[in-house]
Short mmCIF file of C-alpha atoms and ligand atoms in Angstrom, two decimals:
data_model
loop_
_atom_site.label_atom_id
_atom_site.label_comp_id
_atom_site.label_asym_id
_atom_site.label_seq_id
_atom_site.Cartn_x
_atom_site.Cartn_y
_atom_site.Cartn_z
CA MET A 1 -2.42 -25.17 -18.73
CA ALA A 2 0.23 -22.28 -17.59
CA LEU A 3 0.06 -19.23 -19.89
CA SER A 4 3.13 -18.32 -20.92
CA GLU A 5 4.47 -14.00 -20.57
CA GLN A 6 3.52 -13.22 -23.81
CA GLU A 7 0.62 -14.99 -23.37
CA LEU A 8 -0.36 -13.38 -20.20
CA LEU A 9 0.36 -9.95 -21.70
CA ALA A 10 -2.08 -10.55 -25.00
CA LYS A 11 -4.21 -10.34 -21.89
CA VAL A 12 -4.09 -7.02 -20.25
CA PRO A 13 -6.32 -4.41 -22.01
CA THR A 14 -3.94 -0.64 -22.43
CA GLY A 15 -6.49 1.60 -23.03
CA LEU A 16 -7.97 4.18 -19.94
CA TYR A 17 -11.55 2.55 -18.69
CA ILE A 18 -13.83 5.01 -18.80
CA ASN A 19 -17.76 4.14 -18.37
CA GLY A 20 -17.51 0.55 -18.89
CA LYS A 21 -15.39 1.14 -22.43
CA TRP A 22 -11.91 0.88 -23.17
CA THR A 23 -10.72 4.11 -24.74
CA GLU A 24 -7.38 5.19 -25.87
CA GLY A 25 -5.83 8.22 -23.84
CA HIS A 26 -4.66 11.66 -25.40
CA GLY A 27 -1.84 12.05 -23.87
CA GLU A 28 1.59 12.78 -25.70
CA ALA A 29 3.14 9.36 -26.26
CA PRO A 30 2.12 5.68 -24.94
CA ILE A 31 3.68 4.45 -21.30
CA SER A 32 5.89 2.30 -21.64
CA VAL A 33 5.85 -0.33 -18.86
CA GLU A 34 9.59 -1.96 -18.27
CA ASP A 35 10.02 -5.12 -16.46
CA PRO A 36 12.78 -4.40 -13.35
CA SER A 37 14.80 -7.46 -13.73
CA THR A 38 15.26 -6.47 -17.54
CA GLY A 39 14.88 -3.30 -18.32
CA LYS A 40 12.89 -4.63 -20.89
CA ILE A 41 9.67 -3.22 -22.34
CA LEU A 42 6.60 -5.56 -21.09
CA LEU A 43 3.69 -3.82 -22.62
CA GLN A 44 2.64 -0.31 -24.04
CA ILE A 45 -0.32 1.29 -22.83
CA SER A 46 -2.41 4.32 -22.81
CA ASN A 47 -1.29 7.54 -21.66
CA ALA A 48 -3.98 10.06 -20.32
CA ASN A 49 -4.22 14.07 -20.51
CA ALA A 50 -6.25 16.10 -18.35
CA MET A 51 -9.04 16.10 -20.54
CA ASP A 52 -8.93 12.58 -20.79
CA GLY A 53 -8.87 12.40 -16.50
CA LEU A 54 -12.47 14.62 -16.46
CA ALA A 55 -14.08 12.57 -18.82
CA ALA A 56 -13.24 9.71 -16.44
CA LEU A 57 -14.52 12.12 -12.83
CA THR A 58 -17.25 12.71 -15.61
CA ALA A 59 -18.04 8.77 -15.34
CA ALA A 60 -18.14 8.57 -12.22
CA ASP A 61 -20.05 11.31 -11.06
CA GLU A 62 -22.83 9.96 -13.14
CA ALA A 63 -22.84 6.61 -12.10
CA GLN A 64 -22.85 7.66 -8.57
CA ALA A 65 -26.46 8.01 -7.88
CA ARG A 66 -27.62 5.40 -8.95
CA TRP A 67 -24.63 3.36 -7.64
CA ALA A 68 -25.34 4.65 -4.10
CA LYS A 69 -29.11 3.07 -3.96
CA THR A 70 -28.46 0.27 -5.53
CA PRO A 71 -28.49 -2.25 -2.69
CA PRO A 72 -25.87 -3.31 -0.75
CA ARG A 73 -26.13 -7.20 -1.31
CA GLU A 74 -25.69 -6.59 -5.06
CA ARG A 75 -22.83 -4.37 -4.26
CA GLY A 76 -21.52 -7.10 -2.15
CA GLU A 77 -21.99 -9.86 -4.34
CA ILE A 78 -19.99 -7.96 -7.70
CA LEU A 79 -17.05 -7.77 -4.93
CA ARG A 80 -17.00 -11.43 -3.81
CA ARG A 81 -17.78 -12.78 -8.07
CA THR A 82 -14.51 -10.62 -8.43
CA PHE A 83 -12.69 -12.01 -5.55
CA GLU A 84 -13.46 -16.04 -6.67
CA LEU A 85 -12.85 -14.73 -10.32
CA VAL A 86 -9.06 -13.46 -9.44
CA ARG A 87 -8.65 -16.56 -6.94
CA ALA A 88 -9.34 -18.80 -9.98
CA ARG A 89 -6.69 -17.13 -12.13
CA SER A 90 -4.08 -15.91 -8.51
CA GLU A 91 -1.77 -17.49 -10.94
CA GLU A 92 -1.96 -15.01 -14.04
CA PHE A 93 -2.43 -12.24 -11.36
CA ALA A 94 1.13 -13.29 -9.69
CA MET A 95 2.89 -13.28 -12.76
CA LEU A 96 1.86 -10.40 -13.54
CA ILE A 97 2.66 -8.22 -10.44
CA SER A 98 6.03 -9.75 -10.83
CA LEU A 99 6.63 -9.28 -14.28
CA GLU A 100 5.91 -5.19 -13.94
CA MET A 101 7.02 -5.22 -10.02
CA GLY A 102 9.95 -7.75 -9.87
CA LYS A 103 9.42 -9.41 -6.69
CA PRO A 104 9.40 -12.92 -6.36
CA ILE A 105 6.15 -15.50 -7.58
CA ALA A 106 6.63 -16.79 -4.00
CA GLU A 107 5.57 -13.08 -3.07
CA ALA A 108 3.34 -12.27 -5.59
CA ARG A 109 1.13 -14.83 -4.83
CA GLY A 110 1.21 -13.92 -1.44
CA GLU A 111 0.32 -10.61 -2.97
CA VAL A 112 -2.65 -11.81 -4.32
CA THR A 113 -4.27 -13.61 -1.67
CA TYR A 114 -3.34 -10.81 0.62
CA GLY A 115 -4.86 -7.98 -1.98
CA ASN A 116 -7.80 -10.40 -3.04
CA GLU A 117 -8.59 -10.74 0.33
CA PHE A 118 -9.43 -6.85 0.72
CA LEU A 119 -12.33 -7.46 -2.04
CA ARG A 120 -13.51 -10.42 0.25
CA TRP A 121 -13.72 -9.16 3.09
CA PHE A 122 -15.30 -5.76 2.05
CA SER A 123 -17.81 -8.09 0.13
CA GLU A 124 -19.37 -8.54 3.74
CA GLU A 125 -18.72 -5.40 5.20
CA ALA A 126 -21.32 -4.11 2.42
CA VAL A 127 -24.01 -5.59 4.13
CA ARG A 128 -23.12 -4.71 7.51
CA ILE A 129 -23.50 -0.62 7.10
CA THR A 130 -25.28 0.07 9.85
CA GLY A 131 -26.77 3.34 12.03
CA ARG A 132 -28.52 4.33 15.13
CA PHE A 133 -32.20 5.71 16.15
CA GLY A 134 -32.61 6.95 19.57
CA SER A 135 -34.36 9.81 22.02
CA ASN A 136 -32.76 12.82 22.41
CA PRO A 137 -32.21 13.79 26.00
CA GLU A 138 -34.79 16.27 26.76
CA GLY A 139 -37.43 13.68 25.12
CA THR A 140 -38.80 16.05 22.28
CA GLY A 141 -37.52 14.67 19.78
CA ASN A 142 -36.06 11.34 17.75
CA MET A 143 -32.58 10.92 16.44
CA LEU A 144 -31.92 9.01 13.03
CA VAL A 145 -28.16 8.64 12.39
CA ALA A 146 -27.49 6.96 9.28
CA GLN A 147 -24.00 6.36 6.77
CA ARG A 148 -24.44 7.87 3.25
CA PRO A 149 -21.64 7.14 0.64
CA VAL A 150 -18.82 9.90 0.73
CA GLY A 151 -19.75 10.10 -3.29
CA PRO A 152 -17.29 10.39 -6.26
CA ALA A 153 -13.50 9.00 -4.75
CA PHE A 154 -10.18 9.44 -6.65
CA ALA A 155 -7.53 6.85 -5.90
CA ILE A 156 -4.15 7.25 -6.50
CA THR A 157 -1.97 4.42 -5.73
CA PRO A 158 1.64 3.74 -6.38
CA TRP A 159 3.81 0.79 -7.48
CA ASN A 160 4.89 -1.40 -4.89
CA PHE A 161 2.03 -3.26 -4.47
CA PRO A 162 -0.25 -3.50 -7.85
CA LEU A 163 -2.90 -5.82 -7.04
CA ALA A 164 -3.41 -5.36 -2.62
CA MET A 165 -3.18 -0.86 -2.82
CA ALA A 166 -5.81 -1.15 -5.63
CA THR A 167 -8.21 -3.51 -3.54
CA ARG A 168 -7.59 -1.64 -0.47
CA LYS A 169 -9.59 1.32 -1.92
CA ILE A 170 -11.68 -0.44 -4.36
CA GLY A 171 -13.05 -2.49 -2.66
CA PRO A 172 -14.11 -0.60 0.63
CA ALA A 173 -15.48 1.68 -1.78
CA ILE A 174 -17.99 -0.24 -4.49
CA ALA A 175 -18.77 -1.93 -0.64
CA ALA A 176 -19.67 1.71 0.46
CA GLY A 177 -21.46 2.54 -2.49
CA CYS A 178 -19.43 5.14 -3.91
CA THR A 179 -18.05 5.61 -7.65
CA MET A 180 -14.44 6.26 -8.01
CA VAL A 181 -11.25 6.68 -10.78
CA VAL A 182 -8.02 5.16 -10.57
CA LYS A 183 -5.02 5.87 -11.22
CA PRO A 184 -1.95 3.31 -10.41
CA ALA A 185 1.23 4.37 -10.66
CA GLU A 186 2.94 4.29 -14.52
CA LEU A 187 5.71 1.86 -13.47
CA THR A 188 3.39 -1.05 -12.39
CA PRO A 189 -0.55 -0.62 -13.94
CA LEU A 190 -0.58 -3.14 -15.65
CA THR A 191 -1.99 -5.68 -12.87
CA THR A 192 -5.10 -2.64 -12.17
CA LEU A 193 -6.12 -3.01 -15.65
CA LEU A 194 -6.30 -6.79 -15.14
CA LEU A 195 -8.30 -6.20 -12.24
CA VAL A 196 -10.51 -3.95 -13.52
CA ALA A 197 -11.51 -6.09 -16.64
CA THR A 198 -12.20 -8.88 -14.04
CA LEU A 199 -14.88 -6.18 -12.28
CA GLU A 200 -16.21 -5.97 -15.65
CA GLU A 201 -16.00 -9.27 -16.22
CA ALA A 202 -17.85 -9.87 -12.11
CA GLY A 203 -20.60 -7.57 -13.50
CA LEU A 204 -19.35 -4.18 -12.33
CA PRO A 205 -21.93 -0.94 -13.95
CA ALA A 206 -19.79 0.95 -16.48
CA GLY A 207 -18.91 4.32 -14.67
CA VAL A 208 -18.90 2.80 -10.74
CA VAL A 209 -14.90 2.42 -11.24
CA ASN A 210 -13.03 4.31 -14.05
CA VAL A 211 -9.00 3.83 -14.85
CA ILE A 212 -6.66 5.90 -15.80
CA THR A 213 -3.17 5.79 -16.60
CA THR A 214 -0.73 8.26 -17.23
CA SER A 215 3.36 9.63 -17.23
CA THR A 216 1.16 12.86 -16.30
CA SER A 217 0.33 12.23 -12.93
CA ALA A 218 0.12 15.96 -11.70
CA ALA A 219 -1.01 17.86 -14.55
CA THR A 220 -3.70 15.28 -15.50
CA SER A 221 -4.71 14.81 -11.70
CA GLY A 222 -4.93 18.82 -10.70
CA PRO A 223 -7.97 19.39 -12.50
CA ILE A 224 -9.84 16.30 -10.99
CA ILE A 225 -8.87 17.63 -7.40
CA ALA A 226 -10.34 20.77 -8.31
CA ASP A 227 -13.46 19.96 -9.64
CA PRO A 228 -16.47 20.27 -6.84
CA ARG A 229 -18.02 17.23 -8.26
CA LEU A 230 -15.44 15.14 -6.54
CA ARG A 231 -15.40 14.25 -2.99
CA LYS A 232 -12.67 12.20 -1.74
CA ILE A 233 -9.04 11.39 -2.58
CA THR A 234 -7.74 8.68 -1.28
CA PHE A 235 -3.76 8.14 -1.75
CA THR A 236 -0.84 5.76 -1.02
CA GLY A 237 1.94 6.99 -1.59
CA SER A 238 5.08 9.60 -0.60
CA THR A 239 4.85 11.89 1.99
CA GLN A 240 6.28 14.40 -0.02
CA VAL A 241 3.02 13.81 -2.76
CA GLY A 242 0.51 13.16 0.20
CA ARG A 243 1.46 16.84 1.07
CA LYS A 244 0.92 18.35 -1.66
CA LEU A 245 -2.49 16.92 -2.27
CA LEU A 246 -3.41 17.86 0.52
CA GLU A 247 -2.60 20.73 0.01
CA GLN A 248 -4.66 20.24 -3.39
CA SER A 249 -7.85 18.96 -1.43
CA ALA A 250 -8.17 21.59 1.14
CA GLN A 251 -9.43 23.96 -1.78
CA GLN A 252 -12.54 21.49 -2.07
CA ILE A 253 -12.44 20.38 1.73
CA LEU A 254 -12.45 16.78 0.56
CA ARG A 255 -12.38 13.97 2.28
CA THR A 256 -8.80 12.50 2.54
CA SER A 257 -7.47 9.25 3.28
CA MET A 258 -3.37 9.05 3.12
CA GLU A 259 -1.24 6.07 3.61
CA LEU A 260 2.43 7.48 3.41
CA GLY A 261 5.80 6.90 3.67
CA GLY A 262 7.21 5.06 7.02
CA ASN A 263 10.80 4.90 9.16
CA ALA A 264 9.86 1.34 10.82
CA PRO A 265 12.05 0.85 13.94
CA PHE A 266 12.61 -2.64 14.79
CA LEU A 267 13.67 -3.19 18.26
CA VAL A 268 15.96 -6.14 19.25
CA PHE A 269 15.85 -6.83 23.50
CA GLU A 270 18.26 -9.03 25.30
CA ASP A 271 15.69 -11.16 25.96
CA ALA A 272 14.40 -11.85 23.08
CA ASP A 273 14.46 -14.84 20.87
CA LEU A 274 16.81 -14.55 18.44
CA ASP A 275 15.72 -17.42 16.04
CA ALA A 276 12.23 -15.29 15.93
CA ALA A 277 13.53 -11.85 15.91
CA VAL A 278 16.36 -13.24 12.48
CA ASP A 279 13.69 -14.63 10.92
CA GLY A 280 10.97 -11.46 11.62
CA ALA A 281 13.76 -9.48 10.19
CA MET A 282 14.21 -10.92 7.45
CA LEU A 283 10.29 -10.42 6.73
CA ALA A 284 10.00 -6.95 7.49
CA LYS A 285 13.31 -6.06 5.66
CA LEU A 286 13.03 -7.76 2.64
CA ARG A 287 9.30 -8.75 2.03
CA ASN A 288 9.36 -6.83 -1.44
CA ILE A 289 12.78 -5.98 -2.04
CA GLY A 290 12.98 -4.03 1.00
CA GLN A 291 10.40 -1.27 -0.78
CA ALA A 292 7.05 -1.61 1.80
CA CYS A 293 5.99 1.14 3.45
CA THR A 294 6.04 -1.08 6.22
CA ALA A 295 9.41 -2.17 5.88
CA ALA A 296 12.00 -2.28 8.75
CA ASN A 297 14.14 0.86 8.48
CA ARG A 298 16.16 0.85 11.91
CA PHE A 299 17.33 -2.51 13.22
CA ILE A 300 17.79 -1.14 16.96
CA VAL A 301 19.52 -3.64 18.71
CA GLN A 302 21.49 -3.76 22.10
CA GLU A 303 24.43 -4.69 23.04
CA SER A 304 25.22 -7.09 24.48
CA VAL A 305 22.79 -9.54 21.07
CA ALA A 306 23.47 -6.74 18.68
CA GLU A 307 27.20 -8.61 17.05
CA GLU A 308 25.39 -12.07 17.43
CA PHE A 309 21.75 -10.87 15.54
CA GLY A 310 23.98 -8.88 12.89
CA ASN A 311 26.24 -11.72 12.04
CA ARG A 312 22.95 -14.02 11.62
CA LEU A 313 21.02 -11.34 9.52
CA ALA A 314 23.84 -11.05 7.78
CA GLU A 315 24.48 -15.18 6.92
CA ARG A 316 20.91 -15.09 5.70
CA MET A 317 20.91 -12.28 3.09
CA SER A 318 23.69 -13.56 2.04
CA LYS A 319 22.14 -16.88 0.68
CA LEU A 320 19.49 -14.82 -0.66
CA VAL A 321 19.47 -15.60 -4.63
CA LEU A 322 19.17 -12.50 -6.69
CA GLY A 323 16.86 -12.98 -10.54
CA ARG A 324 13.78 -12.30 -12.11
CA GLY A 325 11.06 -13.05 -10.01
CA VAL A 326 9.12 -15.01 -12.37
CA ASP A 327 12.33 -17.64 -11.87
CA PRO A 328 11.66 -20.31 -9.31
CA ALA A 329 14.91 -19.97 -7.82
CA THR A 330 14.85 -15.95 -7.37
CA THR A 331 14.69 -15.41 -3.78
CA ILE A 332 15.33 -11.69 -3.85
CA GLY A 333 14.66 -9.79 -6.90
CA PRO A 334 15.41 -6.14 -8.18
CA VAL A 335 14.76 -2.59 -7.02
CA ILE A 336 11.64 -0.48 -9.59
CA ASN A 337 14.52 1.45 -11.55
CA GLU A 338 17.91 2.98 -11.57
CA LYS A 339 17.54 6.10 -9.35
CA ALA A 340 16.31 3.39 -7.23
CA ARG A 341 19.34 1.60 -7.59
CA GLU A 342 22.10 4.19 -7.38
CA ASN A 343 19.92 5.84 -3.95
CA MET A 344 20.81 2.32 -2.45
CA GLN A 345 24.21 2.54 -3.65
CA ARG A 346 24.51 6.33 -2.45
CA LEU A 347 23.14 5.26 0.89
CA VAL A 348 25.48 2.63 1.86
CA ASP A 349 28.29 4.87 0.84
CA THR A 350 27.45 7.33 2.81
CA THR A 351 26.30 5.08 6.04
CA VAL A 352 30.33 4.27 5.37
CA ALA A 353 31.46 7.50 5.65
CA GLU A 354 29.16 7.72 8.68
CA GLY A 355 30.92 5.57 10.65
CA GLY A 356 29.11 2.62 9.39
CA SER A 357 30.30 -0.75 7.86
CA VAL A 358 29.53 -3.37 5.50
CA VAL A 359 28.69 -6.21 7.27
CA THR A 360 27.35 -8.09 3.61
CA GLY A 361 26.12 -6.80 0.49
CA GLY A 362 26.47 -2.98 -0.67
CA ALA A 363 27.01 -2.70 -4.06
CA SER A 364 24.78 -3.43 -7.24
CA GLY A 365 24.30 -6.79 -8.41
CA ASP A 366 25.17 -8.76 -11.82
CA GLY A 367 22.49 -8.93 -14.70
CA ASP A 368 20.88 -6.29 -16.75
CA GLY A 369 18.36 -5.47 -13.92
CA TYR A 370 18.20 -3.15 -11.24
CA PHE A 371 19.51 -5.65 -9.02
CA PHE A 372 21.36 -4.50 -5.20
CA GLN A 373 22.53 -7.05 -2.88
CA PRO A 374 20.97 -7.60 0.16
CA THR A 375 22.97 -5.81 2.32
CA VAL A 376 23.69 -5.55 6.19
CA LEU A 377 24.92 -2.20 7.51
CA THR A 378 26.70 -2.70 11.51
CA ASN A 379 27.64 0.39 13.59
CA VAL A 380 25.92 2.86 12.32
CA LYS A 381 25.65 5.41 14.00
CA PRO A 382 22.98 7.87 15.61
CA GLY A 383 21.72 10.70 13.90
CA SER A 384 23.16 8.94 10.63
CA THR A 385 21.81 9.93 7.12
CA ILE A 386 20.21 6.49 6.27
CA LEU A 387 18.15 6.47 10.15
CA GLN A 388 16.40 9.55 8.55
CA GLU A 389 15.36 8.45 4.74
CA GLU A 390 13.20 5.93 4.03
CA ILE A 391 15.60 3.92 2.12
CA PHE A 392 13.11 1.79 -0.10
CA GLY A 393 15.96 -1.19 -0.88
CA PRO A 394 17.24 -4.14 0.87
CA ILE A 395 19.78 -2.76 3.09
CA ALA A 396 19.43 -2.88 7.18
CA PRO A 397 21.17 -0.42 9.13
CA ILE A 398 22.18 -1.60 13.14
CA VAL A 399 22.07 0.56 15.54
CA ARG A 400 23.02 0.13 19.34
CA PHE A 401 20.93 0.77 22.27
CA LYS A 402 21.85 0.15 25.87
CA THR A 403 18.60 0.93 28.37
CA GLU A 404 14.89 0.34 27.19
CA ALA A 405 14.26 4.30 27.27
CA GLU A 406 17.18 4.47 24.82
CA ALA A 407 15.34 2.19 22.79
CA VAL A 408 12.15 3.93 22.41
CA SER A 409 13.67 7.60 22.17
CA LEU A 410 15.72 5.94 19.16
CA ALA A 411 12.56 4.41 17.54
CA ASN A 412 10.36 7.12 17.90
CA ASP A 413 12.99 9.73 16.32
CA THR A 414 11.50 10.60 13.13
CA VAL A 415 8.74 12.49 11.55
CA TYR A 416 7.22 8.76 10.65
CA GLY A 417 5.10 6.65 12.62
CA LEU A 418 3.47 4.27 10.32
CA VAL A 419 4.73 0.47 11.92
CA SER A 420 6.82 -0.52 14.59
CA TYR A 421 8.63 -3.56 15.28
CA ALA A 422 9.38 -5.04 19.06
CA PHE A 423 10.90 -8.31 20.10
CA THR A 424 11.18 -8.89 23.56
CA GLN A 425 9.92 -12.61 25.34
CA ASP A 426 9.14 -10.21 28.48
CA LEU A 427 5.25 -9.75 28.16
CA LYS A 428 5.32 -6.48 30.86
CA ARG A 429 8.30 -4.93 28.26
CA GLY A 430 6.09 -6.11 25.62
CA MET A 431 3.28 -3.87 26.79
CA ARG A 432 4.85 -1.16 27.81
CA LEU A 433 6.44 -0.56 24.36
CA VAL A 434 2.86 -0.92 22.43
CA GLU A 435 2.27 1.90 24.80
CA SER A 436 5.26 4.16 23.87
CA LEU A 437 5.66 3.16 20.60
CA ASP A 438 4.66 5.90 18.16
CA THR A 439 3.44 4.21 15.52
CA GLY A 440 -0.59 3.78 14.18
CA MET A 441 0.89 -0.15 14.03
CA THR A 442 3.24 -2.44 16.29
CA GLY A 443 4.01 -5.92 15.44
CA LEU A 444 4.71 -8.01 18.99
CA ASN A 445 7.65 -10.91 18.42
CA THR A 446 6.41 -10.34 14.61
CA GLY A 447 7.19 -9.04 11.28
CA LEU A 448 4.30 -8.49 10.03
CA VAL A 449 1.80 -7.42 10.35
CA SER A 450 -0.63 -6.84 6.84
CA ASN A 451 -4.34 -8.13 7.22
CA ALA A 452 -7.78 -7.50 5.71
CA ALA A 453 -9.44 -7.50 8.61
CA ALA A 454 -6.80 -5.09 10.34
CA PRO A 455 -6.86 -1.13 10.30
CA PHE A 456 -3.56 -0.03 8.43
CA GLY A 457 -2.42 3.00 8.87
CA GLY A 458 -0.40 5.20 10.14
CA VAL A 459 0.24 8.42 12.80
CA LYS A 460 2.24 11.52 12.44
CA GLN A 461 3.49 12.21 8.70
CA SER A 462 2.76 8.58 7.92
CA GLY A 463 -0.85 9.86 6.85
CA MET A 464 -4.36 8.98 8.33
CA GLY A 465 -7.06 7.55 7.93
CA ARG A 466 -7.35 3.19 8.42
CA GLU A 467 -7.60 1.10 5.06
CA GLY A 468 -8.75 -2.25 5.59
CA GLY A 469 -10.36 -4.04 9.29
CA LEU A 470 -14.27 -2.67 10.49
CA GLU A 471 -12.59 1.21 10.18
CA GLY A 472 -11.92 0.59 6.57
CA ILE A 473 -15.24 1.18 5.22
CA ASN A 474 -15.98 4.25 7.03
CA GLU A 475 -13.73 5.81 5.19
CA TYR A 476 -15.66 6.21 2.06
CA LEU A 477 -19.26 6.83 4.62
CA GLU A 478 -19.96 10.05 5.87
CA THR A 479 -23.14 10.86 8.79
CA LYS A 480 -26.14 12.02 7.91
CA TYR A 481 -28.42 13.06 11.88
CA VAL A 482 -32.01 13.21 10.78
CA MET A 483 -34.08 15.40 14.18
CA ILE A 484 -37.42 13.94 13.64
CA PRO A 485 -39.99 15.98 16.42
CA THR A 486 -41.66 13.51 18.69
CA SER A 487 -44.59 16.12 18.35
CA ASP A 488 -45.09 14.87 14.34
CA TYR A 489 -46.04 11.35 15.40
P1 LIG B 1 4.92 8.24 -5.06
O1 LIG B 1 4.38 9.44 -4.19
O2 LIG B 1 6.17 8.63 -6.19
O3 LIG B 1 3.73 8.36 -6.07
C1 LIG B 1 2.42 7.37 -4.88
C2 LIG B 1 1.71 7.59 -6.62
O4 LIG B 1 1.33 8.90 -6.82
C3 LIG B 1 1.42 7.20 -8.75
O5 LIG B 1 0.78 6.77 -8.86
C4 LIG B 1 2.30 8.34 -9.21
O6 LIG B 1 2.18 8.29 -9.83
C5 LIG B 1 1.44 10.05 -8.15
N1 LIG B 1 2.21 10.98 -8.60
C6 LIG B 1 3.32 11.38 -8.25
N2 LIG B 1 3.08 12.78 -7.95
C7 LIG B 1 1.77 12.95 -8.37
C8 LIG B 1 1.12 14.45 -8.37
N3 LIG B 1 1.90 15.88 -8.31
N4 LIG B 1 -0.52 14.16 -8.46
C9 LIG B 1 -1.10 13.30 -8.18
N5 LIG B 1 -0.38 12.08 -8.41
C10 LIG B 1 0.96 11.77 -8.29
O7 LIG B 1 5.24 6.98 -3.91
P2 LIG B 1 5.88 5.61 -5.11
O8 LIG B 1 7.41 5.84 -5.52
O9 LIG B 1 4.84 5.34 -5.76
O10 LIG B 1 5.46 4.71 -3.93
C11 LIG B 1 6.47 4.81 -2.93
C12 LIG B 1 5.67 5.12 -1.15
O11 LIG B 1 4.26 4.91 -1.08
C13 LIG B 1 6.75 4.92 -0.06
O12 LIG B 1 7.18 6.97 0.55
C14 LIG B 1 5.93 3.72 0.83
O13 LIG B 1 5.70 4.66 1.44
C15 LIG B 1 4.79 4.51 0.08
N6 LIG B 1 3.92 3.63 0.36
C16 LIG B 1 3.20 3.79 1.65
C17 LIG B 1 2.12 2.40 1.82
C18 LIG B 1 0.81 3.02 3.01
O14 LIG B 1 0.09 2.29 3.61
N7 LIG B 1 1.37 3.69 3.82
C19 LIG B 1 1.97 1.69 1.33
C20 LIG B 1 2.67 1.27 -0.26
C21 LIG B 1 3.48 2.51 -0.22
#
């Protein structure tokens, strides 16, 4: 039997999870978690202060040596059991994601499948951590190269994918033998709390994963990052905050993984399959209501097909049904809060003032939630404000180009380099674009690249390090080399 919203919310723990116990935080007032489609409070949860943050680090530090020695198979089995539990309760996780973040339930189900896959993937990777053994070139010694867990890690996650952003970090850390303090975003912390309760149920020992929720991110995180017991920070969020965390991490020379902002170009050439390009655009633009680091931010379309592409995209976008994510009729939800909605209006108004025009949308939607209409803007001039910023909402600006060289130059004209999308049926052109687009990932004739088996990450100011794939676990491992002189044998 499906749970009601109230029954589901009653299952979510509301405390901090430190050393295997749910405790109350010492922050000033509880955190109120809102439903962005109604503006009403879903649940109040505990608020950590700096002292609670350090208690979580102490728990992680004390569990580290034991956890590193726990057999890889056992670490993997805990992840696997958690994967099975999340899969069995996927409707509950999907509903919770939809309630706190606002995405349509069908998309939330997609996030559960995607996010949970990181637990399965890393349950399999735990037993494949290897090293090597060989002779030095002089023949006088043997060289042993091993991989060891980095040590206690601090994970800070954003609000937009409440499950996947947590599992992308918790999965490889557990597999590698690292303990953790996890700080989910204060806007959508409930899914992480339910996840950690599930990890506990699957047998995760006390202290391995500790969760703090806080309304004072900087004040609570600062002392953790400054503490010499911490060995690694893994962050997903804005470039602005990532830059601050890198500065702080420099003091202790921490290992860092940074998954930061994006400004994805979406290139459509006149030789593209336009049906596929429009389908790809709907996915790349509107997944997560446009609030994804991978969201197509700039549609760069060849002159001869720009009008047709714009009209077809606008037609599809204008048919979307704005509403509460958990309502099955809804095909697009609200943006996360009032500030985000005001930002959408500012971007539309600025683009129009700079010479662009609205094909569809352009204003707030009805209702108490933070709704903004899916919007297509055309004739956007290169250099416009909207092309420089991460939109993070359901607005698609279209810029025109004449030649491939101009398209590439427009695409690379950004400080970001997370993902790019290109639609062309010319294979040679496709391969040229893969070479010349300066991004960590490219979707060639597709609007979706995310996969637990793929190395996800960016270049330039979109960050460093990779999550998922064979590469993902390396972020939590360091190399230890041992020299053994052969004369000792
Ligand atoms: P944000 O940077 O505002 O916040 C991210 C997290 O950092 C939250 O948990 C927040 O509480 C915390 N935080 C904020 N200031 C802090 C400080 N001074 N010290 C410590 N922690 C602090 O980002 P957001 O609004 O939650 O998420 C949206 C951003 O995340 C976008 O820029 C998006 O592109 C990016 N993002 C990137 C990826 C990726 O994989 N590259 C994935 C998802 C989101």
